[in-house]
PDB file of C-alpha atoms in Angstrom:
ATOM      1  CA  MET A   1       6.223   5.519  15.875  1.00 95.00           C
ATOM      2  CA  ARG A   2       4.075   4.441  12.654  1.00 97.00           C
ATOM      3  CA  LEU A   3       5.417   1.604  10.248  1.00 98.00           C
ATOM      4  CA  ILE A   4       4.035   2.555   6.809  1.00 98.00           C
ATOM      5  CA  VAL A   5       4.371  -0.553   4.446  1.00 98.00           C
ATOM      6  CA  GLY A   6       3.599  -0.402   0.693  1.00 98.00           C
ATOM      7  CA  LEU A   7       3.054  -3.904  -0.747  1.00 97.00           C
ATOM      8  CA  GLY A   8       4.429  -5.100  -4.018  1.00 96.00           C
ATOM      9  CA  ASN A   9       6.680  -7.505  -5.789  1.00 95.00           C
ATOM     10  CA  PRO A  10      10.465  -6.915  -6.142  1.00 93.00           C
ATOM     11  CA  GLY A  11      11.930  -6.624  -9.616  1.00 91.00           C
ATOM     12  CA  ARG A  12      11.791  -4.123 -12.556  1.00 90.00           C
ATOM     13  CA  GLU A  13       9.093  -6.319 -14.351  1.00 91.00           C
ATOM     14  CA  TYR A  14       6.626  -5.742 -11.689  1.00 92.00           C
ATOM     15  CA  ALA A  15       7.304  -2.098 -10.911  1.00 87.00           C
ATOM     16  CA  TRP A  16       4.242  -0.504 -12.592  1.00 88.00           C
ATOM     17  CA  THR A  17       1.738  -3.366 -12.253  1.00 94.00           C
ATOM     18  CA  ARG A  18      -1.684  -3.037 -10.429  1.00 95.00           C
ATOM     19  CA  HIS A  19      -0.176  -5.293  -7.686  1.00 95.00           C
ATOM     20  CA  ASN A  20       2.594  -2.799  -7.070  1.00 96.00           C
ATOM     21  CA  LEU A  21       0.543   0.333  -6.329  1.00 97.00           C
ATOM     22  CA  GLY A  22       1.446   0.200  -2.486  1.00 97.00           C
ATOM     23  CA  TRP A  23       4.976   0.259  -3.344  1.00 96.00           C
ATOM     24  CA  GLN A  24       4.544   3.340  -5.568  1.00 97.00           C
ATOM     25  CA  VAL A  25       2.504   5.146  -2.768  1.00 98.00           C
ATOM     26  CA  VAL A  26       5.404   4.662  -0.385  1.00 98.00           C
ATOM     27  CA  ALA A  27       7.834   5.978  -3.042  1.00 97.00           C
ATOM     28  CA  CYS A  28       5.640   9.077  -3.262  1.00 97.00           C
ATOM     29  CA  LEU A  29       5.765   9.368   0.538  1.00 98.00           C
ATOM     30  CA  THR A  30       9.519   9.273   0.512  1.00 97.00           C
ATOM     31  CA  GLU A  31       9.465  12.437  -1.646  1.00 96.00           C
ATOM     32  CA  GLU A  32       6.668  14.110   0.291  1.00 94.00           C
ATOM     33  CA  TRP A  33       8.466  13.554   3.644  1.00 96.00           C
ATOM     34  CA  ARG A  34      12.010  13.462   2.468  1.00 96.00           C
ATOM     35  CA  ILE A  35      12.641  10.038   4.064  1.00 97.00           C
ATOM     36  CA  PRO A  36      14.962   8.151   1.698  1.00 97.00           C
ATOM     37  CA  LEU A  37      14.656   4.422   1.692  1.00 97.00           C
ATOM     38  CA  SER A  38      18.314   4.088   2.228  1.00 97.00           C
ATOM     39  CA  LYS A  39      18.366   0.879   4.474  1.00 97.00           C
ATOM     40  CA  LYS A  40      18.317  -2.675   3.068  1.00 97.00           C
ATOM     41  CA  SER A  41      17.603  -5.041   5.779  1.00 97.00           C
ATOM     42  CA  LEU A  42      14.799  -6.846   7.534  1.00 97.00           C
ATOM     43  CA  GLU A  43      13.653  -8.080   4.196  1.00 96.00           C
ATOM     44  CA  SER A  44      12.825  -4.661   3.051  1.00 97.00           C
ATOM     45  CA  VAL A  45      14.167  -1.307   1.703  1.00 97.00           C
ATOM     46  CA  TRP A  46      13.146   1.178   4.319  1.00 98.00           C
ATOM     47  CA  GLY A  47      13.834   4.672   5.718  1.00 98.00           C
ATOM     48  CA  GLN A  48      13.098   6.468   9.013  1.00 98.00           C
ATOM     49  CA  GLY A  49      12.358  10.103   9.783  1.00 97.00           C
ATOM     50  CA  ARG A  50       9.910  12.433  11.665  1.00 95.00           C
ATOM     51  CA  VAL A  51       6.596  13.626  10.313  1.00 94.00           C
ATOM     52  CA  GLY A  52       5.172  16.336  12.574  1.00 86.00           C
ATOM     53  CA  GLY A  53       5.996  15.102  16.081  1.00 88.00           C
ATOM     54  CA  GLU A  54       5.919  11.468  15.101  1.00 92.00           C
ATOM     55  CA  SER A  55       8.783   9.018  14.213  1.00 96.00           C
ATOM     56  CA  VAL A  56       7.839   7.147  10.916  1.00 98.00           C
ATOM     57  CA  VAL A  57       9.377   4.150   9.149  1.00 98.00           C
ATOM     58  CA  LEU A  58       8.485   3.915   5.373  1.00 98.00           C
ATOM     59  CA  ALA A  59       9.170   0.455   3.905  1.00 98.00           C
ATOM     60  CA  GLN A  60       8.751  -1.697   0.787  1.00 98.00           C
ATOM     61  CA  PRO A  61       9.194  -5.398   1.372  1.00 97.00           C
ATOM     62  CA  THR A  62      11.703  -7.172  -0.774  1.00 96.00           C
ATOM     63  CA  THR A  63       9.972 -10.460  -0.233  1.00 94.00           C
ATOM     64  CA  TYR A  64       7.420 -11.547  -2.982  1.00 93.00           C
ATOM     65  CA  MET A  65       3.818 -10.460  -2.258  1.00 94.00           C
ATOM     66  CA  ASN A  66       2.821 -13.895  -0.822  1.00 94.00           C
ATOM     67  CA  LEU A  67       5.588 -13.612   2.016  1.00 96.00           C
ATOM     68  CA  SER A  68       4.853 -10.044   2.882  1.00 97.00           C
ATOM     69  CA  GLY A  69       4.161 -11.025   6.526  1.00 97.00           C
ATOM     70  CA  ARG A  70       7.810 -12.027   6.905  1.00 97.00           C
ATOM     71  CA  ALA A  71       8.981  -8.372   6.265  1.00 97.00           C
ATOM     72  CA  VAL A  72       6.309  -6.794   8.213  1.00 98.00           C
ATOM     73  CA  SER A  73       6.961  -9.023  11.122  1.00 97.00           C
ATOM     74  CA  ALA A  74      10.588  -8.468  10.978  1.00 97.00           C
ATOM     75  CA  LEU A  75      10.174  -4.695  10.763  1.00 98.00           C
ATOM     76  CA  MET A  76       7.749  -4.763  13.710  1.00 97.00           C
ATOM     77  CA  ALA A  77      10.015  -6.875  15.931  1.00 97.00           C
ATOM     78  CA  TYR A  78      13.121  -4.793  15.226  1.00 97.00           C
ATOM     79  CA  PHE A  79      11.229  -1.476  16.114  1.00 97.00           C
ATOM     80  CA  LYS A  80       9.209  -3.390  19.028  1.00 97.00           C
ATOM     81  CA  LEU A  81       5.889  -2.152  17.447  1.00 97.00           C
ATOM     82  CA  SER A  82       2.480  -3.470  17.828  1.00 96.00           C
ATOM     83  CA  PRO A  83      -0.350  -3.957  15.139  1.00 96.00           C
ATOM     84  CA  GLU A  84      -1.913  -0.559  16.109  1.00 95.00           C
ATOM     85  CA  ASP A  85       1.269   1.200  14.849  1.00 97.00           C
ATOM     86  CA  LEU A  86       1.031  -0.441  11.373  1.00 98.00           C
ATOM     87  CA  VAL A  87      -0.255   0.978   8.198  1.00 98.00           C
ATOM     88  CA  VAL A  88      -0.476  -1.230   5.051  1.00 98.00           C
ATOM     89  CA  ILE A  89      -0.976   0.253   1.613  1.00 98.00           C
ATOM     90  CA  HIS A  90      -2.061  -2.230  -0.958  1.00 97.00           C
ATOM     91  CA  ASP A  91      -4.126  -2.861  -4.145  1.00 96.00           C
ATOM     92  CA  ASP A  92      -7.567  -4.207  -3.762  1.00 94.00           C
ATOM     93  CA  LEU A  93      -9.968  -5.951  -6.330  1.00 94.00           C
ATOM     94  CA  ASP A  94     -12.965  -5.357  -4.359  1.00 92.00           C
ATOM     95  CA  VAL A  95     -12.664  -1.450  -4.271  1.00 94.00           C
ATOM     96  CA  PRO A  96     -13.807   0.169  -7.519  1.00 94.00           C
ATOM     97  CA  LEU A  97     -11.217   1.538  -9.809  1.00 94.00           C
ATOM     98  CA  TRP A  98      -9.566   4.745  -8.653  1.00 95.00           C
ATOM     99  CA  ARG A  99     -11.299   4.738  -5.256  1.00 96.00           C
ATOM    100  CA  LEU A 100      -9.485   4.606  -1.932  1.00 96.00           C
ATOM    101  CA  LYS A 101     -10.867   2.723   1.200  1.00 95.00           C
ATOM    102  CA  LEU A 102      -9.300   3.179   4.644  1.00 96.00           C
ATOM    103  CA  THR A 103     -10.073   0.524   7.172  1.00 95.00           C
ATOM    104  CA  LYS A 104      -8.718  -0.678  10.708  1.00 94.00           C
ATOM    105  CA  GLN A 105      -9.739  -4.284  10.196  1.00 87.00           C
ATOM    106  CA  GLY A 106     -11.495  -7.066   8.077  1.00 85.00           C
ATOM    107  CA  GLY A 107     -10.535  -9.999   6.056  1.00 84.00           C
ATOM    108  CA  PRO A 108      -8.025 -10.279   3.350  1.00 84.00           C
ATOM    109  CA  GLY A 109     -10.456 -10.336   0.454  1.00 81.00           C
ATOM    110  CA  GLY A 110      -8.344 -12.654  -1.436  1.00 81.00           C
ATOM    111  CA  HIS A 111      -5.201 -10.603  -1.185  1.00 91.00           C
ATOM    112  CA  ARG A 112      -2.421 -12.960  -0.472  1.00 91.00           C
ATOM    113  CA  GLY A 113       0.000 -10.389   0.794  1.00 94.00           C
ATOM    114  CA  ILE A 114      -2.734  -9.108   3.470  1.00 95.00           C
ATOM    115  CA  LEU A 115      -3.456 -12.852   4.255  1.00 95.00           C
ATOM    116  CA  ASP A 116       0.210 -13.603   4.907  1.00 96.00           C
ATOM    117  CA  ILE A 117       0.398 -10.440   7.255  1.00 96.00           C
ATOM    118  CA  MET A 118      -2.677 -11.489   9.117  1.00 96.00           C
ATOM    119  CA  ALA A 119      -1.304 -15.098   9.550  1.00 96.00           C
ATOM    120  CA  THR A 120       2.204 -13.756  10.643  1.00 96.00           C
ATOM    121  CA  LEU A 121       0.793 -11.172  13.120  1.00 95.00           C
ATOM    122  CA  ASN A 122      -2.106 -13.369  14.126  1.00 95.00           C
ATOM    123  CA  THR A 123      -4.563 -10.312  13.990  1.00 95.00           C
ATOM    124  CA  GLU A 124      -6.616  -8.544  11.339  1.00 94.00           C
ATOM    125  CA  GLU A 125      -6.579  -5.398  13.313  1.00 94.00           C
ATOM    126  CA  PHE A 126      -4.240  -3.008  11.665  1.00 96.00           C
ATOM    127  CA  LEU A 127      -4.849   0.125   9.488  1.00 97.00           C
ATOM    128  CA  ARG A 128      -5.197  -0.318   5.738  1.00 97.00           C
ATOM    129  CA  VAL A 129      -5.158   1.892   2.682  1.00 97.00           C
ATOM    130  CA  LYS A 130      -6.834   0.129  -0.035  1.00 96.00           C
ATOM    131  CA  LEU A 131      -6.264   1.194  -3.534  1.00 96.00           C
ATOM    132  CA  GLY A 132      -9.102   0.172  -5.961  1.00 95.00           C
ATOM    133  CA  ILE A 133      -8.140  -1.497  -8.926  1.00 95.00           C
ATOM    134  CA  GLY A 134     -11.546  -2.934  -9.955  1.00 92.00           C
ATOM    135  CA  ARG A 135     -12.066  -6.502 -11.265  1.00 92.00           C
ATOM    136  CA  PRO A 136     -10.772  -8.045 -14.602  1.00 92.00           C
ATOM    137  CA  HIS A 137     -13.339  -8.727 -17.517  1.00 90.00           C
ATOM    138  CA  PRO A 138     -15.009 -11.939 -16.945  1.00 90.00           C
ATOM    139  CA  GLY A 139     -12.829 -14.949 -18.038  1.00 90.00           C
ATOM    140  CA  PHE A 140      -9.594 -12.909 -17.554  1.00 91.00           C
ATOM    141  CA  PRO A 141      -7.649 -14.650 -14.818  1.00 92.00           C
ATOM    142  CA  THR A 142      -7.258 -12.535 -11.489  1.00 91.00           C
ATOM    143  CA  GLU A 143      -3.556 -13.314 -11.095  1.00 90.00           C
ATOM    144  CA  LYS A 144      -2.885 -12.140 -14.600  1.00 94.00           C
ATOM    145  CA  TYR A 145      -4.864  -8.973 -14.090  1.00 95.00           C
ATOM    146  CA  VAL A 146      -3.127  -7.810 -10.684  1.00 94.00           C
ATOM    147  CA  LEU A 147       0.298  -8.567 -12.449  1.00 94.00           C
ATOM    148  CA  SER A 148      -0.569  -6.551 -15.624  1.00 94.00           C
ATOM    149  CA  HIS A 149       0.232  -2.931 -16.404  1.00 93.00           C
ATOM    150  CA  PHE A 150      -2.229  -0.209 -16.517  1.00 92.00           C
ATOM    151  CA  PRO A 151      -2.911   0.718 -20.186  1.00 91.00           C
ATOM    152  CA  PRO A 152      -0.640   3.792 -21.299  1.00 92.00           C
ATOM    153  CA  GLU A 153      -3.695   5.879 -21.712  1.00 93.00           C
ATOM    154  CA  ASP A 154      -4.272   5.656 -17.848  1.00 93.00           C
ATOM    155  CA  ALA A 155      -0.652   6.922 -17.025  1.00 93.00           C
ATOM    156  CA  ASP A 156      -1.939  10.392 -15.903  1.00 94.00           C
ATOM    157  CA  LYS A 157      -4.778   8.705 -13.791  1.00 94.00           C
ATOM    158  CA  VAL A 158      -2.372   6.220 -12.255  1.00 95.00           C
ATOM    159  CA  THR A 159      -0.076   9.156 -11.156  1.00 95.00           C
ATOM    160  CA  GLN A 160      -2.943  11.149  -9.848  1.00 95.00           C
ATOM    161  CA  PHE A 161      -4.318   8.085  -8.014  1.00 96.00           C
ATOM    162  CA  ILE A 162      -0.856   7.386  -6.277  1.00 97.00           C
ATOM    163  CA  GLU A 163      -0.505  10.945  -5.170  1.00 97.00           C
ATOM    164  CA  ARG A 164      -4.110  10.910  -3.730  1.00 96.00           C
ATOM    165  CA  ALA A 165      -3.293   7.787  -1.948  1.00 97.00           C
ATOM    166  CA  ALA A 166      -0.306   9.357  -0.422  1.00 97.00           C
ATOM    167  CA  GLN A 167      -2.314  12.356   0.684  1.00 97.00           C
ATOM    168  CA  ALA A 168      -4.757   9.994   2.404  1.00 97.00           C
ATOM    169  CA  VAL A 169      -1.819   8.602   4.355  1.00 97.00           C
ATOM    170  CA  VAL A 170      -0.722  12.164   5.331  1.00 96.00           C
ATOM    171  CA  THR A 171      -4.220  13.018   6.664  1.00 96.00           C
ATOM    172  CA  LEU A 172      -4.386   9.474   8.380  1.00 96.00           C
ATOM    173  CA  LEU A 173      -1.273  10.344  10.234  1.00 95.00           C
ATOM    174  CA  ALA A 174      -2.067  13.926  10.983  1.00 94.00           C
ATOM    175  CA  GLU A 175      -5.857  13.762  11.693  1.00 94.00           C
ATOM    176  CA  GLY A 176      -6.757  10.093  12.222  1.00 94.00           C
ATOM    177  CA  LEU A 177      -8.704   7.471  10.524  1.00 95.00           C
ATOM    178  CA  ALA A 178     -12.204   9.200  10.564  1.00 95.00           C
ATOM    179  CA  ALA A 179     -10.916  12.301   9.054  1.00 95.00           C
ATOM    180  CA  ALA A 180      -8.991  10.483   6.307  1.00 95.00           C
ATOM    181  CA  GLN A 181     -12.144   8.426   5.542  1.00 95.00           C
ATOM    182  CA  THR A 182     -14.267  11.560   5.296  1.00 94.00           C
ATOM    183  CA  SER A 183     -11.755  13.269   2.903  1.00 94.00           C
ATOM    184  CA  PHE A 184     -10.887  10.191   0.721  1.00 94.00           C
ATOM    185  CA  HIS A 185     -13.570   7.730   0.420  1.00 88.00           C
ATOM    186  CA  GLY A 186     -15.589   7.694  -2.598  1.00 73.00           C
ATOM    187  CA  GLU A 187     -14.891   8.668  -6.214  1.00 67.00           C
ATOM    188  CA  PRO A 188     -12.646  11.488  -6.929  1.00 70.00           C
ATOM    189  CA  ALA A 189     -14.312  13.775  -9.703  1.00 59.00           C
ATOM    190  CA  ASP A 190     -11.109  14.032 -11.665  1.00 63.00           C
ATOM    191  CA  LEU A 191     -10.440  10.241 -11.769  1.00 60.00           C
ATOM    192  CA  LYS A 192     -13.781   8.815 -13.099  1.00 56.00           C
ATOM    193  CA  ALA A 193     -13.246   5.390 -14.831  1.00 50.00           C
TER     194      ALA A 193
END
């Protein structure tokens, strides 16, 4: 079984912010795999289904970002999963805008949701799909930047980026990390900043 968690903050005001890209990718995957997020428990909205021969749980934590570890650990305990079964999808300031980076371990890079998951699980070894949001202009506070919306003129790029990240997760499950990295690392030609 795989647990695929898209990080974000609950509430309409956060829905399309940079910090909620993980949530949006999970929403995209619910359509792709026809797994509705029909359950509301374990500090998440989640759904369970089959993809290929594998059982998959898709989840969006309903805790705030900084407490993501609570939701992830509750889901993992309920389904009796270990960190190698976990895939976390999240925004990343250190990855250039519109790029994806798939990794199996590493530090939190200042991401408080990832930091909380690491602290709760007591490991940094779990799969991550990092969604590059770039960095704010000098002098613009990072906290404000991650909680701000993309400019309206980037709406098409955001949609394509979310869909591309969802396809990276599809490839990750079907073919493994190395294949997904080969196909999805780097800058997509159609999303140049």
